[in-house]
Short mmCIF file of N, CA and C in Angstrom, two decimals:
data_model
loop_
_atom_site.label_atom_id
_atom_site.label_comp_id
_atom_site.label_asym_id
_atom_site.label_seq_id
_atom_site.Cartn_x
_atom_site.Cartn_y
_atom_site.Cartn_z
N GLN A 1 93.35 84.12 97.52
CA GLN A 1 93.79 84.89 98.66
C GLN A 1 93.59 86.37 98.38
N VAL A 2 93.61 87.14 99.45
CA VAL A 2 93.40 88.57 99.31
C VAL A 2 94.65 89.24 98.75
N GLN A 3 94.41 90.10 97.80
CA GLN A 3 95.53 90.89 97.25
C GLN A 3 95.12 92.35 97.14
N LEU A 4 96.03 93.22 97.52
CA LEU A 4 95.90 94.65 97.29
C LEU A 4 97.11 95.04 96.46
N VAL A 5 96.87 95.59 95.28
CA VAL A 5 97.96 95.92 94.38
C VAL A 5 97.91 97.41 94.07
N GLU A 6 98.95 98.12 94.54
CA GLU A 6 99.05 99.55 94.25
C GLU A 6 99.76 99.77 92.92
N SER A 7 99.41 100.84 92.27
CA SER A 7 100.10 101.24 91.05
C SER A 7 99.98 102.75 90.89
N GLY A 8 100.78 103.29 89.98
CA GLY A 8 100.67 104.72 89.67
C GLY A 8 101.76 105.58 90.26
N GLY A 9 102.63 105.00 91.05
CA GLY A 9 103.71 105.79 91.62
C GLY A 9 104.75 106.15 90.55
N GLY A 10 105.69 107.00 90.96
CA GLY A 10 106.73 107.38 90.03
C GLY A 10 107.46 108.62 90.49
N LEU A 11 108.24 109.17 89.57
CA LEU A 11 109.02 110.38 89.83
C LEU A 11 108.32 111.56 89.16
N VAL A 12 108.12 112.63 89.93
CA VAL A 12 107.43 113.80 89.40
C VAL A 12 108.08 115.05 90.00
N GLN A 13 108.02 116.13 89.26
CA GLN A 13 108.55 117.39 89.77
C GLN A 13 107.57 118.03 90.75
N ALA A 14 108.09 118.84 91.63
CA ALA A 14 107.23 119.57 92.56
C ALA A 14 106.17 120.35 91.78
N GLY A 15 104.95 120.31 92.29
CA GLY A 15 103.83 120.94 91.62
C GLY A 15 103.08 120.02 90.68
N GLY A 16 103.64 118.86 90.41
CA GLY A 16 103.02 117.91 89.51
C GLY A 16 101.95 117.06 90.19
N SER A 17 101.42 116.11 89.41
CA SER A 17 100.33 115.27 89.89
C SER A 17 100.61 113.80 89.59
N LEU A 18 100.03 112.96 90.40
CA LEU A 18 100.02 111.52 90.18
C LEU A 18 98.69 110.98 90.67
N ARG A 19 98.26 109.88 90.08
CA ARG A 19 97.08 109.18 90.59
C ARG A 19 97.46 107.76 90.94
N LEU A 20 97.33 107.42 92.20
CA LEU A 20 97.59 106.07 92.65
C LEU A 20 96.30 105.25 92.60
N SER A 21 96.47 103.98 92.30
CA SER A 21 95.34 103.04 92.31
C SER A 21 95.66 101.90 93.25
N CYS A 22 94.63 101.37 93.88
CA CYS A 22 94.75 100.19 94.73
C CYS A 22 93.64 99.23 94.31
N ALA A 23 94.03 98.17 93.63
CA ALA A 23 93.06 97.18 93.16
C ALA A 23 93.00 96.03 94.16
N ALA A 24 91.79 95.74 94.63
CA ALA A 24 91.60 94.70 95.63
C ALA A 24 90.96 93.47 95.00
N SER A 25 91.39 92.31 95.45
CA SER A 25 90.78 91.06 95.01
C SER A 25 90.79 90.07 96.17
N GLY A 26 89.88 89.09 96.07
CA GLY A 26 89.84 88.04 97.09
C GLY A 26 89.10 88.41 98.36
N LEU A 27 88.43 89.55 98.36
CA LEU A 27 87.65 89.95 99.53
C LEU A 27 86.32 90.55 99.07
N THR A 28 85.39 90.61 100.01
CA THR A 28 84.11 91.26 99.72
C THR A 28 84.32 92.76 99.86
N PHE A 29 84.51 93.40 98.75
CA PHE A 29 84.97 94.79 98.74
C PHE A 29 84.06 95.69 99.55
N SER A 30 82.76 95.46 99.46
CA SER A 30 81.81 96.34 100.15
C SER A 30 81.89 96.23 101.66
N SER A 31 82.56 95.20 102.15
CA SER A 31 82.69 95.01 103.60
C SER A 31 83.97 95.61 104.17
N TYR A 32 84.78 96.15 103.28
CA TYR A 32 86.09 96.64 103.70
C TYR A 32 86.28 98.11 103.36
N ALA A 33 86.86 98.82 104.30
CA ALA A 33 87.41 100.13 104.01
C ALA A 33 88.82 99.92 103.47
N VAL A 34 89.17 100.67 102.45
CA VAL A 34 90.52 100.62 101.89
C VAL A 34 91.10 102.03 101.96
N ASP A 35 92.09 102.20 102.78
CA ASP A 35 92.65 103.52 103.06
C ASP A 35 94.10 103.61 102.59
N TRP A 36 94.60 104.83 102.57
CA TRP A 36 95.97 105.08 102.12
C TRP A 36 96.86 105.51 103.28
N PHE A 37 98.08 104.97 103.26
CA PHE A 37 99.12 105.33 104.21
C PHE A 37 100.39 105.63 103.43
N ARG A 38 101.39 106.21 104.09
CA ARG A 38 102.68 106.41 103.45
C ARG A 38 103.78 106.33 104.49
N GLN A 39 104.96 106.01 103.99
CA GLN A 39 106.13 105.96 104.85
C GLN A 39 107.31 106.60 104.14
N ALA A 40 107.76 107.69 104.70
CA ALA A 40 108.92 108.39 104.16
C ALA A 40 110.19 107.78 104.75
N PRO A 41 111.32 107.96 104.07
CA PRO A 41 112.58 107.41 104.57
C PRO A 41 112.88 107.89 105.99
N GLY A 42 113.18 106.95 106.87
CA GLY A 42 113.54 107.30 108.23
C GLY A 42 112.39 107.71 109.12
N LYS A 43 111.16 107.59 108.62
CA LYS A 43 110.00 108.01 109.40
C LYS A 43 109.03 106.85 109.57
N GLU A 44 108.13 106.99 110.54
CA GLU A 44 107.10 105.98 110.73
C GLU A 44 106.01 106.13 109.66
N ARG A 45 105.35 105.03 109.43
CA ARG A 45 104.24 105.07 108.48
C ARG A 45 103.12 105.93 109.07
N GLU A 46 102.46 106.69 108.19
CA GLU A 46 101.39 107.57 108.65
C GLU A 46 100.16 107.43 107.77
N PHE A 47 99.02 107.69 108.38
CA PHE A 47 97.76 107.69 107.66
C PHE A 47 97.71 108.88 106.70
N VAL A 48 97.14 108.67 105.52
CA VAL A 48 97.04 109.74 104.53
C VAL A 48 95.59 110.07 104.21
N ALA A 49 94.79 109.06 103.90
CA ALA A 49 93.42 109.36 103.46
C ALA A 49 92.52 108.16 103.66
N ALA A 50 91.24 108.47 103.91
CA ALA A 50 90.23 107.43 104.07
C ALA A 50 88.91 107.91 103.52
N ILE A 51 88.08 106.95 103.15
CA ILE A 51 86.74 107.25 102.67
C ILE A 51 85.77 106.31 103.38
N ARG A 52 84.66 106.86 103.84
CA ARG A 52 83.67 106.08 104.57
C ARG A 52 82.28 106.35 104.00
N TRP A 53 81.43 105.37 104.17
CA TRP A 53 80.06 105.49 103.71
C TRP A 53 79.13 105.01 104.81
N PRO A 54 77.84 105.41 104.77
CA PRO A 54 77.23 106.27 103.75
C PRO A 54 77.69 107.71 103.87
N GLY A 55 77.39 108.45 102.88
CA GLY A 55 77.67 109.88 102.92
C GLY A 55 78.98 110.28 102.28
N ASN A 56 79.75 109.30 101.78
CA ASN A 56 81.02 109.61 101.12
C ASN A 56 81.87 110.54 101.98
N ARG A 57 82.06 110.19 103.23
CA ARG A 57 82.84 111.01 104.14
C ARG A 57 84.33 110.79 103.88
N LEU A 58 85.05 111.89 103.75
CA LEU A 58 86.47 111.84 103.40
C LEU A 58 87.30 112.35 104.56
N TYR A 59 88.43 111.72 104.79
CA TYR A 59 89.33 112.09 105.87
C TYR A 59 90.75 112.16 105.32
N TYR A 60 91.50 113.17 105.75
CA TYR A 60 92.84 113.37 105.22
C TYR A 60 93.82 113.78 106.31
N LEU A 61 95.07 113.41 106.09
CA LEU A 61 96.18 113.97 106.85
C LEU A 61 96.16 115.48 106.61
N ASP A 62 96.39 116.25 107.65
CA ASP A 62 96.29 117.71 107.51
C ASP A 62 97.17 118.25 106.39
N SER A 63 98.35 117.71 106.26
CA SER A 63 99.30 118.27 105.30
C SER A 63 98.93 118.00 103.84
N VAL A 64 97.96 117.14 103.60
CA VAL A 64 97.57 116.85 102.21
C VAL A 64 96.18 117.39 101.87
N LYS A 65 95.50 117.94 102.86
CA LYS A 65 94.15 118.48 102.61
C LYS A 65 94.20 119.55 101.54
N GLY A 66 93.26 119.48 100.62
CA GLY A 66 93.20 120.43 99.53
C GLY A 66 94.07 120.06 98.34
N ARG A 67 94.93 119.05 98.51
CA ARG A 67 95.80 118.63 97.41
C ARG A 67 95.53 117.19 96.98
N PHE A 68 95.17 116.34 97.93
CA PHE A 68 94.91 114.92 97.63
C PHE A 68 93.42 114.66 97.69
N THR A 69 92.97 113.72 96.86
CA THR A 69 91.57 113.31 96.88
C THR A 69 91.49 111.80 96.80
N ILE A 70 90.80 111.21 97.75
CA ILE A 70 90.57 109.77 97.72
C ILE A 70 89.20 109.50 97.11
N SER A 71 89.13 108.43 96.33
CA SER A 71 87.85 108.03 95.76
C SER A 71 87.81 106.52 95.64
N ARG A 72 86.62 106.00 95.42
CA ARG A 72 86.42 104.56 95.45
C ARG A 72 85.46 104.16 94.34
N ASP A 73 85.81 103.13 93.58
CA ASP A 73 84.96 102.60 92.52
C ASP A 73 84.61 101.17 92.91
N ASN A 74 83.41 100.99 93.44
CA ASN A 74 83.01 99.67 93.92
C ASN A 74 82.85 98.67 92.76
N GLY A 75 82.54 99.15 91.59
CA GLY A 75 82.39 98.26 90.44
C GLY A 75 83.71 97.67 89.99
N LYS A 76 84.79 98.37 90.29
CA LYS A 76 86.13 97.91 89.90
C LYS A 76 86.96 97.43 91.09
N ASN A 77 86.36 97.42 92.27
CA ASN A 77 87.09 97.02 93.48
C ASN A 77 88.41 97.79 93.61
N THR A 78 88.33 99.07 93.38
CA THR A 78 89.55 99.90 93.33
C THR A 78 89.33 101.20 94.09
N VAL A 79 90.38 101.60 94.80
CA VAL A 79 90.41 102.90 95.47
C VAL A 79 91.54 103.71 94.86
N TYR A 80 91.28 104.98 94.68
CA TYR A 80 92.25 105.87 94.04
C TYR A 80 92.71 106.95 95.02
N LEU A 81 93.90 107.47 94.75
CA LEU A 81 94.39 108.65 95.46
C LEU A 81 94.94 109.61 94.42
N GLN A 82 94.19 110.65 94.15
CA GLN A 82 94.65 111.69 93.24
C GLN A 82 95.48 112.67 94.03
N MET A 83 96.71 112.86 93.59
CA MET A 83 97.64 113.73 94.31
C MET A 83 98.06 114.87 93.40
N ASN A 84 97.68 116.07 93.78
CA ASN A 84 98.01 117.28 93.02
C ASN A 84 98.94 118.17 93.83
N SER A 85 99.55 119.11 93.14
CA SER A 85 100.45 120.08 93.81
C SER A 85 101.43 119.36 94.72
N LEU A 86 102.05 118.34 94.18
CA LEU A 86 102.95 117.53 95.00
C LEU A 86 104.16 118.32 95.45
N LYS A 87 104.62 117.98 96.65
CA LYS A 87 105.76 118.63 97.27
C LYS A 87 106.84 117.59 97.55
N PRO A 88 108.10 118.03 97.65
CA PRO A 88 109.16 117.06 97.98
C PRO A 88 108.87 116.28 99.26
N GLU A 89 108.20 116.90 100.21
CA GLU A 89 107.90 116.20 101.47
C GLU A 89 106.82 115.13 101.32
N ASP A 90 106.22 115.04 100.15
CA ASP A 90 105.29 113.94 99.87
C ASP A 90 106.01 112.68 99.43
N THR A 91 107.31 112.77 99.24
CA THR A 91 108.10 111.61 98.83
C THR A 91 107.99 110.51 99.88
N ALA A 92 107.57 109.33 99.45
CA ALA A 92 107.34 108.22 100.37
C ALA A 92 106.93 106.99 99.58
N VAL A 93 106.91 105.87 100.27
CA VAL A 93 106.24 104.68 99.74
C VAL A 93 104.79 104.76 100.20
N TYR A 94 103.89 104.67 99.25
CA TYR A 94 102.47 104.76 99.55
C TYR A 94 101.86 103.36 99.57
N TYR A 95 101.11 103.08 100.62
CA TYR A 95 100.47 101.79 100.81
C TYR A 95 98.96 101.95 100.90
N CYS A 96 98.25 100.97 100.38
CA CYS A 96 96.83 100.89 100.70
C CYS A 96 96.64 99.73 101.68
N ALA A 97 95.62 99.85 102.48
CA ALA A 97 95.34 98.85 103.50
C ALA A 97 93.83 98.66 103.60
N ALA A 98 93.43 97.41 103.83
CA ALA A 98 92.01 97.08 103.92
C ALA A 98 91.68 96.58 105.33
N GLY A 99 90.63 97.13 105.86
CA GLY A 99 90.13 96.69 107.16
C GLY A 99 88.62 96.63 107.12
N ARG A 100 88.05 95.75 107.88
CA ARG A 100 86.58 95.61 107.89
C ARG A 100 85.96 96.93 108.30
N ILE A 101 84.94 97.33 107.55
CA ILE A 101 84.31 98.62 107.78
C ILE A 101 83.73 98.70 109.17
N SER A 102 83.39 97.56 109.76
CA SER A 102 82.82 97.54 111.11
C SER A 102 83.89 97.74 112.18
N LYS A 103 85.16 97.67 111.78
CA LYS A 103 86.25 97.70 112.76
C LYS A 103 87.11 98.97 112.68
N VAL A 104 87.43 99.41 111.46
CA VAL A 104 88.35 100.53 111.33
C VAL A 104 87.59 101.85 111.39
N THR A 105 88.18 102.80 112.09
CA THR A 105 87.58 104.12 112.20
C THR A 105 88.54 105.14 111.61
N ALA A 106 88.03 106.04 110.84
CA ALA A 106 88.88 107.03 110.19
C ALA A 106 89.25 108.16 111.14
N THR A 107 88.51 108.31 112.22
CA THR A 107 88.79 109.40 113.15
C THR A 107 89.85 109.01 114.16
N LEU A 108 90.08 107.71 114.33
CA LEU A 108 91.14 107.23 115.22
C LEU A 108 91.75 106.01 114.54
N VAL A 109 92.77 106.26 113.74
CA VAL A 109 93.33 105.21 112.90
C VAL A 109 94.29 104.35 113.72
N ARG A 110 94.07 103.06 113.67
CA ARG A 110 94.97 102.11 114.32
C ARG A 110 95.41 101.10 113.25
N GLU A 111 96.67 101.10 112.93
CA GLU A 111 97.16 100.22 111.88
C GLU A 111 96.87 98.76 112.17
N ARG A 112 96.87 98.38 113.42
CA ARG A 112 96.68 96.97 113.77
C ARG A 112 95.26 96.49 113.43
N GLU A 113 94.37 97.40 113.17
CA GLU A 113 93.00 97.01 112.83
C GLU A 113 92.83 96.70 111.35
N TYR A 114 93.84 96.95 110.57
CA TYR A 114 93.77 96.65 109.14
C TYR A 114 94.25 95.22 108.91
N ASP A 115 93.50 94.49 108.10
CA ASP A 115 93.77 93.08 107.90
C ASP A 115 94.76 92.82 106.76
N TYR A 116 94.74 93.67 105.77
CA TYR A 116 95.55 93.42 104.58
C TYR A 116 96.25 94.70 104.14
N TRP A 117 97.47 94.51 103.61
CA TRP A 117 98.27 95.63 103.13
C TRP A 117 98.81 95.32 101.75
N GLY A 118 98.92 96.35 100.93
CA GLY A 118 99.58 96.19 99.65
C GLY A 118 101.08 96.25 99.81
N GLN A 119 101.78 96.07 98.69
CA GLN A 119 103.24 96.02 98.72
C GLN A 119 103.85 97.41 98.67
N GLY A 120 103.05 98.40 98.34
CA GLY A 120 103.54 99.77 98.30
C GLY A 120 103.98 100.20 96.92
N THR A 121 103.86 101.50 96.67
CA THR A 121 104.34 102.09 95.42
C THR A 121 105.11 103.36 95.76
N GLN A 122 106.27 103.51 95.15
CA GLN A 122 107.16 104.63 95.47
C GLN A 122 106.70 105.90 94.75
N VAL A 123 106.61 106.97 95.51
CA VAL A 123 106.36 108.29 94.95
C VAL A 123 107.55 109.18 95.32
N THR A 124 108.18 109.74 94.32
CA THR A 124 109.32 110.61 94.54
C THR A 124 109.04 111.96 93.89
N VAL A 125 109.12 113.02 94.69
CA VAL A 125 108.85 114.36 94.20
C VAL A 125 110.15 115.15 94.26
N SER A 126 110.61 115.58 93.11
CA SER A 126 111.87 116.34 93.04
C SER A 126 111.59 117.83 93.14
N SER A 127 112.55 118.55 93.73
CA SER A 127 112.37 120.00 93.90
C SER A 127 112.91 120.77 92.71
#
């Protein structure tokens, strides 16, 4: 069965860094976009970052631009989210989600178009 497993979350001070990983199995990785979302306490889940090909096109939530970087290693079936200069408002559960590349669009994100979701990893940024 398909599994998306996030890792790398934790507690960090403001200004610090974390790298999240999302390891995918049970699917044809090259056929799926794997994007990052987050959900802060009391808030709706929101899109954070996406990567599309060809051209390695990157898309980000405005508030994380310049601080977060998404990348993808097709040989390892893994997508990463490097998070630098973290702020307390980045505190959330971070999820990766996989959707068929032919269906999901990074310019108009619709959660219902994603087929699989990970269990989430907690990121807590202290001030």
